[in-house]
Coordinates of C-alpha atoms and ligand atoms in Angstrom, one line a residue:
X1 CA 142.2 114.6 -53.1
X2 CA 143.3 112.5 -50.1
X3 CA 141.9 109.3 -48.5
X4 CA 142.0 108.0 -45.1
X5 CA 140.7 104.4 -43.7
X6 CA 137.6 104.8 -41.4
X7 CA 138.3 101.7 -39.8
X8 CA 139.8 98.9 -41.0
X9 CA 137.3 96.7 -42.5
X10 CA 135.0 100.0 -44.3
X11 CA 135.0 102.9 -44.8
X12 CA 137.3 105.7 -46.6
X13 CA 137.0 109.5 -45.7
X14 CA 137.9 112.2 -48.5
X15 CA 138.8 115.6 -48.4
X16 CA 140.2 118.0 -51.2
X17 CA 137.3 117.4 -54.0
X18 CA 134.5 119.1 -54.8
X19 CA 131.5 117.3 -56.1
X20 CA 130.1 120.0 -58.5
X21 CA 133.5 120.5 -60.1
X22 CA 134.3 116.6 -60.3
X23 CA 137.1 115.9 -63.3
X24 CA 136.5 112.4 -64.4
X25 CA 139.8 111.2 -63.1
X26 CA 138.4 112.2 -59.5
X27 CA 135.2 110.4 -60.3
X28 CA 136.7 107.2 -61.2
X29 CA 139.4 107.5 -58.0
X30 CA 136.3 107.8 -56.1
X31 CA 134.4 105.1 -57.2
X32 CA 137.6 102.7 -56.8
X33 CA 137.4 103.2 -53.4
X34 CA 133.6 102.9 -53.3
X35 CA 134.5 99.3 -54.2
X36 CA 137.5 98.7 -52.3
X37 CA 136.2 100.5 -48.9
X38 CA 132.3 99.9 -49.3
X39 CA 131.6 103.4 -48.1
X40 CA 132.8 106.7 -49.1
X41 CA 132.3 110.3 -46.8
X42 CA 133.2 113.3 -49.0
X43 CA 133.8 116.1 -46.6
X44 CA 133.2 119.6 -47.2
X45 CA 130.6 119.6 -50.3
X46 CA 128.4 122.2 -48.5
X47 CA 127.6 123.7 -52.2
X48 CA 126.3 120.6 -53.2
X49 CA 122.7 122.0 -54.0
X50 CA 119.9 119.0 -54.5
X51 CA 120.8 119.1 -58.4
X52 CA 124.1 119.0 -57.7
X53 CA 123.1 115.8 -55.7
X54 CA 120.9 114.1 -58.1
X55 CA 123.4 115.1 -61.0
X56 CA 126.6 113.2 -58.7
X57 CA 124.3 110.3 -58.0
X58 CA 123.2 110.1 -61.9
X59 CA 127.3 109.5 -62.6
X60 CA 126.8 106.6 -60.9
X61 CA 123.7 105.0 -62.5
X62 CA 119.8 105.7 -62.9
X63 CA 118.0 107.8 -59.8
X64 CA 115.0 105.6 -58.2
X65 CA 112.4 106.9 -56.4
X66 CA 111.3 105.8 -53.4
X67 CA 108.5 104.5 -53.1
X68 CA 107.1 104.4 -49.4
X69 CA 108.4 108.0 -48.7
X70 CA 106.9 111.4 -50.1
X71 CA 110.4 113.3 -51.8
X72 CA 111.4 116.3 -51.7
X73 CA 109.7 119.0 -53.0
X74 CA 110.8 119.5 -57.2
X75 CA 113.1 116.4 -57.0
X76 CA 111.3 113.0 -57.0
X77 CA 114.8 111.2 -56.4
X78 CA 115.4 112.9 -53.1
X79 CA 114.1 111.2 -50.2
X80 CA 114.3 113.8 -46.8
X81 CA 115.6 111.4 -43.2
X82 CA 113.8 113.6 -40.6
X83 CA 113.5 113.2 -37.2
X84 CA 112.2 116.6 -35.3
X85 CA 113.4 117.7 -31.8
X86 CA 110.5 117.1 -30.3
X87 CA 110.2 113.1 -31.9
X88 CA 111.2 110.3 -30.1
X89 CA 111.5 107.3 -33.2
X90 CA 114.0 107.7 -36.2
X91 CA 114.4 106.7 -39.9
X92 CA 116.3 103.8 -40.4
X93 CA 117.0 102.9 -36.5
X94 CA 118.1 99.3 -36.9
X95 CA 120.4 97.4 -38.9
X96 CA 119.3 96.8 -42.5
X97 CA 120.5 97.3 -46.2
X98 CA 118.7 99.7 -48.1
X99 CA 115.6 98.2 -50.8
X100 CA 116.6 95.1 -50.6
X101 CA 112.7 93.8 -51.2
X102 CA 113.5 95.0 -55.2
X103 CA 113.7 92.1 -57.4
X104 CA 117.2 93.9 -58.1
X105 CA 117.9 96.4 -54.9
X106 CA 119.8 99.8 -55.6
X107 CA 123.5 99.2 -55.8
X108 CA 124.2 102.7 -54.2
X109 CA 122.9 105.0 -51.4
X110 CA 124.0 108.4 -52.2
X111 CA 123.1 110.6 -48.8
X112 CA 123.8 114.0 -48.0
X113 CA 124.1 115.8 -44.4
X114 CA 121.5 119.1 -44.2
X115 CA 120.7 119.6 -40.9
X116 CA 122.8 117.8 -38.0
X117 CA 122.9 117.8 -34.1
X118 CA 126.4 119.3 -32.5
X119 CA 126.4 115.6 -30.9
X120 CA 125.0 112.7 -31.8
X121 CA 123.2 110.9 -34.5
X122 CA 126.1 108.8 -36.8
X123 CA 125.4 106.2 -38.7
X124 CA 127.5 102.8 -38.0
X125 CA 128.6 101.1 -41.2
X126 CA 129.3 97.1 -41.8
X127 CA 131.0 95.2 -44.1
X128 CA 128.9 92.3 -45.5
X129 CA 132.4 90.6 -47.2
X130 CA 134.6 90.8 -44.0
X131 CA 131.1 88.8 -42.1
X132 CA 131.1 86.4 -44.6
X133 CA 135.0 86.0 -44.6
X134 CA 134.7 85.6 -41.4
X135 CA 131.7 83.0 -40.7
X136 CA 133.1 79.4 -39.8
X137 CA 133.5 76.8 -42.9
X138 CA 130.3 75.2 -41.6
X139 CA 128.0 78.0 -41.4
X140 CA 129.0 79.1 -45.3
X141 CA 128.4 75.1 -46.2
X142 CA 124.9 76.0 -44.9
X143 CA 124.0 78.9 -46.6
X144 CA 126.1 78.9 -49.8
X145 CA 122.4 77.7 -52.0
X146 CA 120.0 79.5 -49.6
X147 CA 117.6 82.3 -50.6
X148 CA 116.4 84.8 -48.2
X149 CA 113.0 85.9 -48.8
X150 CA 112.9 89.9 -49.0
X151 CA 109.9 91.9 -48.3
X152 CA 109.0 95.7 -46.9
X153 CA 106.1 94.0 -44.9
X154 CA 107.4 94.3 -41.7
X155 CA 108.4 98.3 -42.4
X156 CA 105.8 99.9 -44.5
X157 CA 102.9 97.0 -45.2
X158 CA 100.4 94.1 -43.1
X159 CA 103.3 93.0 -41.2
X160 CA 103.9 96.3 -39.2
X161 CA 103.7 96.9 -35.8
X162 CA 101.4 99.8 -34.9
X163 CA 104.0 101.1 -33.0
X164 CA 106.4 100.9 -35.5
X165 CA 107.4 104.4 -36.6
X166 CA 110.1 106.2 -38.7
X167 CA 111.0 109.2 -37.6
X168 CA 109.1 112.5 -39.4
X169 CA 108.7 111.0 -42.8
X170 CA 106.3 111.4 -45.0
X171 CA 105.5 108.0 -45.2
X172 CA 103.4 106.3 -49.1
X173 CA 101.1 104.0 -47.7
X174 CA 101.4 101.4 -50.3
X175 CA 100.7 98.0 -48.5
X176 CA 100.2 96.0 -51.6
X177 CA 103.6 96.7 -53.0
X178 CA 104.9 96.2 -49.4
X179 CA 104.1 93.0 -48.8
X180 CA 105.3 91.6 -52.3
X181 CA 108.1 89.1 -51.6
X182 CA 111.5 89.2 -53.5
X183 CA 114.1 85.7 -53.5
X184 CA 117.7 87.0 -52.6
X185 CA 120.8 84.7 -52.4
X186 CA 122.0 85.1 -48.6
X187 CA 125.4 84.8 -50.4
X188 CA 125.9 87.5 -52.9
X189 CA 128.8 87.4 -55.2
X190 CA 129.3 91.4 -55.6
X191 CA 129.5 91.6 -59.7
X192 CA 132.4 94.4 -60.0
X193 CA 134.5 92.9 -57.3
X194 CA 133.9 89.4 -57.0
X195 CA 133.7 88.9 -53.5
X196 CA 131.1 87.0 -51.5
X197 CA 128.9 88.8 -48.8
X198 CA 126.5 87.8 -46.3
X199 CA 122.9 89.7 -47.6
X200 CA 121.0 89.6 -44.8
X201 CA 118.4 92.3 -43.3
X202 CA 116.1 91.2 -41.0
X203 CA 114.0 93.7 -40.6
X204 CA 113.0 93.3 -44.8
X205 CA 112.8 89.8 -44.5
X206 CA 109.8 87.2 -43.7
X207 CA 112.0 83.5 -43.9
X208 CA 114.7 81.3 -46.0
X209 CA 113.4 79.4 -48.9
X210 CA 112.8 75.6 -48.0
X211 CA 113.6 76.2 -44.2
X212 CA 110.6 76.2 -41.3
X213 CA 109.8 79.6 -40.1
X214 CA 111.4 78.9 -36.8
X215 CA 114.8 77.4 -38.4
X216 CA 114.8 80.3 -40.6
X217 CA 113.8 83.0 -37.7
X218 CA 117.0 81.2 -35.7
X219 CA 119.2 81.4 -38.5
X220 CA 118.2 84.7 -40.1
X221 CA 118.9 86.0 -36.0
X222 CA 122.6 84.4 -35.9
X223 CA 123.8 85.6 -39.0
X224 CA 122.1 89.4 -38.1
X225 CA 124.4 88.9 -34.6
X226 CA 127.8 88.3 -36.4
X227 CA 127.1 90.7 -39.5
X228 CA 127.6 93.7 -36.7
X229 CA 130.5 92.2 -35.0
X230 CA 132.4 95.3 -34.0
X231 CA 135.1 93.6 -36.2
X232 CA 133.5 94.4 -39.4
X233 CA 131.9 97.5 -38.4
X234 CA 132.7 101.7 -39.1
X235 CA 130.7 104.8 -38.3
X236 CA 129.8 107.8 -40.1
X237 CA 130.1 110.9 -37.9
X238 CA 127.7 113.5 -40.0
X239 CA 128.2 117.1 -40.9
X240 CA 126.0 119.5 -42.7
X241 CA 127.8 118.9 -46.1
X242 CA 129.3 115.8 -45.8
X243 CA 128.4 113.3 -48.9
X244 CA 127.9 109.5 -48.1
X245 CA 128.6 107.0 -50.9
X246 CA 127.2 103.5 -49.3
X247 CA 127.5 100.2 -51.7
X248 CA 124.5 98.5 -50.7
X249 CA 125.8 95.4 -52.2
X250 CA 128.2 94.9 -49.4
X251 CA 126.8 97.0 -46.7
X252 CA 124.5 97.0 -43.7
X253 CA 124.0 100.2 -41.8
X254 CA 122.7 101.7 -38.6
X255 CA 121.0 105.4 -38.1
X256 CA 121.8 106.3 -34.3
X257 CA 119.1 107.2 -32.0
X258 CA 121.0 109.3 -29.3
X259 CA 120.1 113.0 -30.1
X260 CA 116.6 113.5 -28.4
X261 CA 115.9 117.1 -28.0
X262 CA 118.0 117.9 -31.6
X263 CA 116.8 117.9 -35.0
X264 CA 118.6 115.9 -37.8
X265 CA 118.1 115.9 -41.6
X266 CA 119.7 113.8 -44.4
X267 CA 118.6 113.7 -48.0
X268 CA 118.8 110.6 -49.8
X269 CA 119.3 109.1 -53.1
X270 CA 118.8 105.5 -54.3
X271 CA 121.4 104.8 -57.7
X272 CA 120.7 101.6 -59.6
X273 CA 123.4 100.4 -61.7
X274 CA 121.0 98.3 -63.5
X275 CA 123.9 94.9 -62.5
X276 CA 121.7 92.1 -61.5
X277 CA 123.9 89.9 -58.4
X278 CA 126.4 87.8 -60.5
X279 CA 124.2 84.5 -59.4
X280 CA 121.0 85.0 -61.0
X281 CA 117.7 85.4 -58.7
X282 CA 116.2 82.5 -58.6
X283 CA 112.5 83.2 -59.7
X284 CA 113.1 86.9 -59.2
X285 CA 109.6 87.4 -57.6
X286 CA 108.6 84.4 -55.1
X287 CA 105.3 86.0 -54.0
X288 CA 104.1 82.6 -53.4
X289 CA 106.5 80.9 -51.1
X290 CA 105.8 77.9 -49.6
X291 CA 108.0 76.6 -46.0
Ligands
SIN301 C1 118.9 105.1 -43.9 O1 119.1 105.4 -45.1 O2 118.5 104.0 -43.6 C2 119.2 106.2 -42.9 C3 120.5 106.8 -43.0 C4 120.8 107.9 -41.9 O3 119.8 108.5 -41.5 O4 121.9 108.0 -41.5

């Protein structure tokens, strides 16, 4: 099994291991890395069948499902990314962190490449810890004791656009659960490695805890700018077969746009850990917050 950096704040990419055959001393090397590079692409695992899938992300904690996208036919805990050639909108098209409007979001994001254009369509990467290293004393005086408030409105529930698609999903229509609200830390100590990331996603999130919608809109904005600094950032370039181990606890990511005319498939699978944040949510559901 070898390793090679991505870039140099994320990412790790691995060749020589095959998922379906993985020895435990392989698992554990693998999920060293997950924690010291925040993302890990597993080349070549084109006999990774959707069992084979689910039964590598089960290694890593319990499967979710879910729950605003129909799965894939026999396997509740895969999720299909589509986006047909003839389809102009895609799943995942902005920068966000997956679920994070859970009262405890998935730790992992276990994806797998099926069907991928010659050109086009990666997935750029970011490292929450190397943001928040780098934010100015100031700005993490100003945030170290503020919550963000987390919520799938503005995807999937009231707070969505009409125009606001996602790709050729089948999309749950579940608007109550949607719009429920979730209390994050925008600091989150990650509880296997310590460090302190910046958890923001703007598109999951309706305001900060005690701030004015407009302060909070500002601030929420800023932080979103320097979280994708190019400094901090990686990219995935997809291949059918290629395995993606994300750590939502320290990672934002971005599904490319730029393959009109191509189709493009990933399946994905959401891992809880069942690790709460090492800083306790305060309230765990806030789904009446005042500003
Ligand atoms: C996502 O999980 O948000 C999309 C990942 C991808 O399609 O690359």
């Amino acid at each position: 099994m070898r390793a090679a950096d991505i870039a140099p704040a994320i990412g790790s990419r691995v060749t020589g291991v095959r998922l379906d055959r993985l020895g435990p001393g392989e698992f554990d090397r693998i999920t060293r890395l997950v924690l010291d590079r925040h993302v890990v692409c597993l080349e070549g695992q084109q006999n990774l069948d959707p069992s084979a899938h689910l039964a590598f992300a089960r290694r890593l904690g319990t499967v979710e499902e879910y729950p605003f996208g129909r799965p894939l036919d026999g396997y509740p805990g895969i999720f299909r990314i589509i986006k047909e050639r003839d389809s102009s909108s895609n799943f995942g098209g902005v920068w966000h962190t997956d679920s994070p409007y859970h009262e405890v979001p998935p730790a992992y994001t276990v994806l797998r490449g099926v069907d991928i254009p010659e050109r086009g369509g990666d997935t750029l990467v970011a490292s929450m810890c190397a943001a928040y290293d780098a934010l100015p004393g100031d700005v993490k005086e100003r945030i170290e004791d503020l919550d963000g408030v987390f919520t799938a409105s503005k995807v999937h529930g009231s707070g969505r656009a009409t125009n606001f698609s996602i790709g050729d999903v089948a999309r749950i229509d579940d608007r109550d659960r949607a719009d429920r609200t979730f209390a994050h830390p925008l600091v989150r100590r990650h509880p296997q490695t310590g460090r302190k990331g910046l958890y923001v996603s703007a598109c999951h999130m309706s305001g900060i805890v005690g701030l004015p919608p407009a302060e909070a809109e500002r601030l929420i904005a800023e932080l979103s700018r320097h979280l994708v600094d190019d400094r901090f950032t990686g990219r995935i370039r997809w291949s059918a077969g290629l395995v993606v181990v994300i750590d939502n606890r320290c990672v934002q990511h971005h599904a490319l746009n730029d393959y009109h005319g191509r189709r493009r498939e990933i399946h994905r699978v959401l891992v809880s850990d069942g690790r709460a944040p090492s800083r306790e949510l305060r309230g765990g559901a806030v789904d009446a917050i005042s500003h």
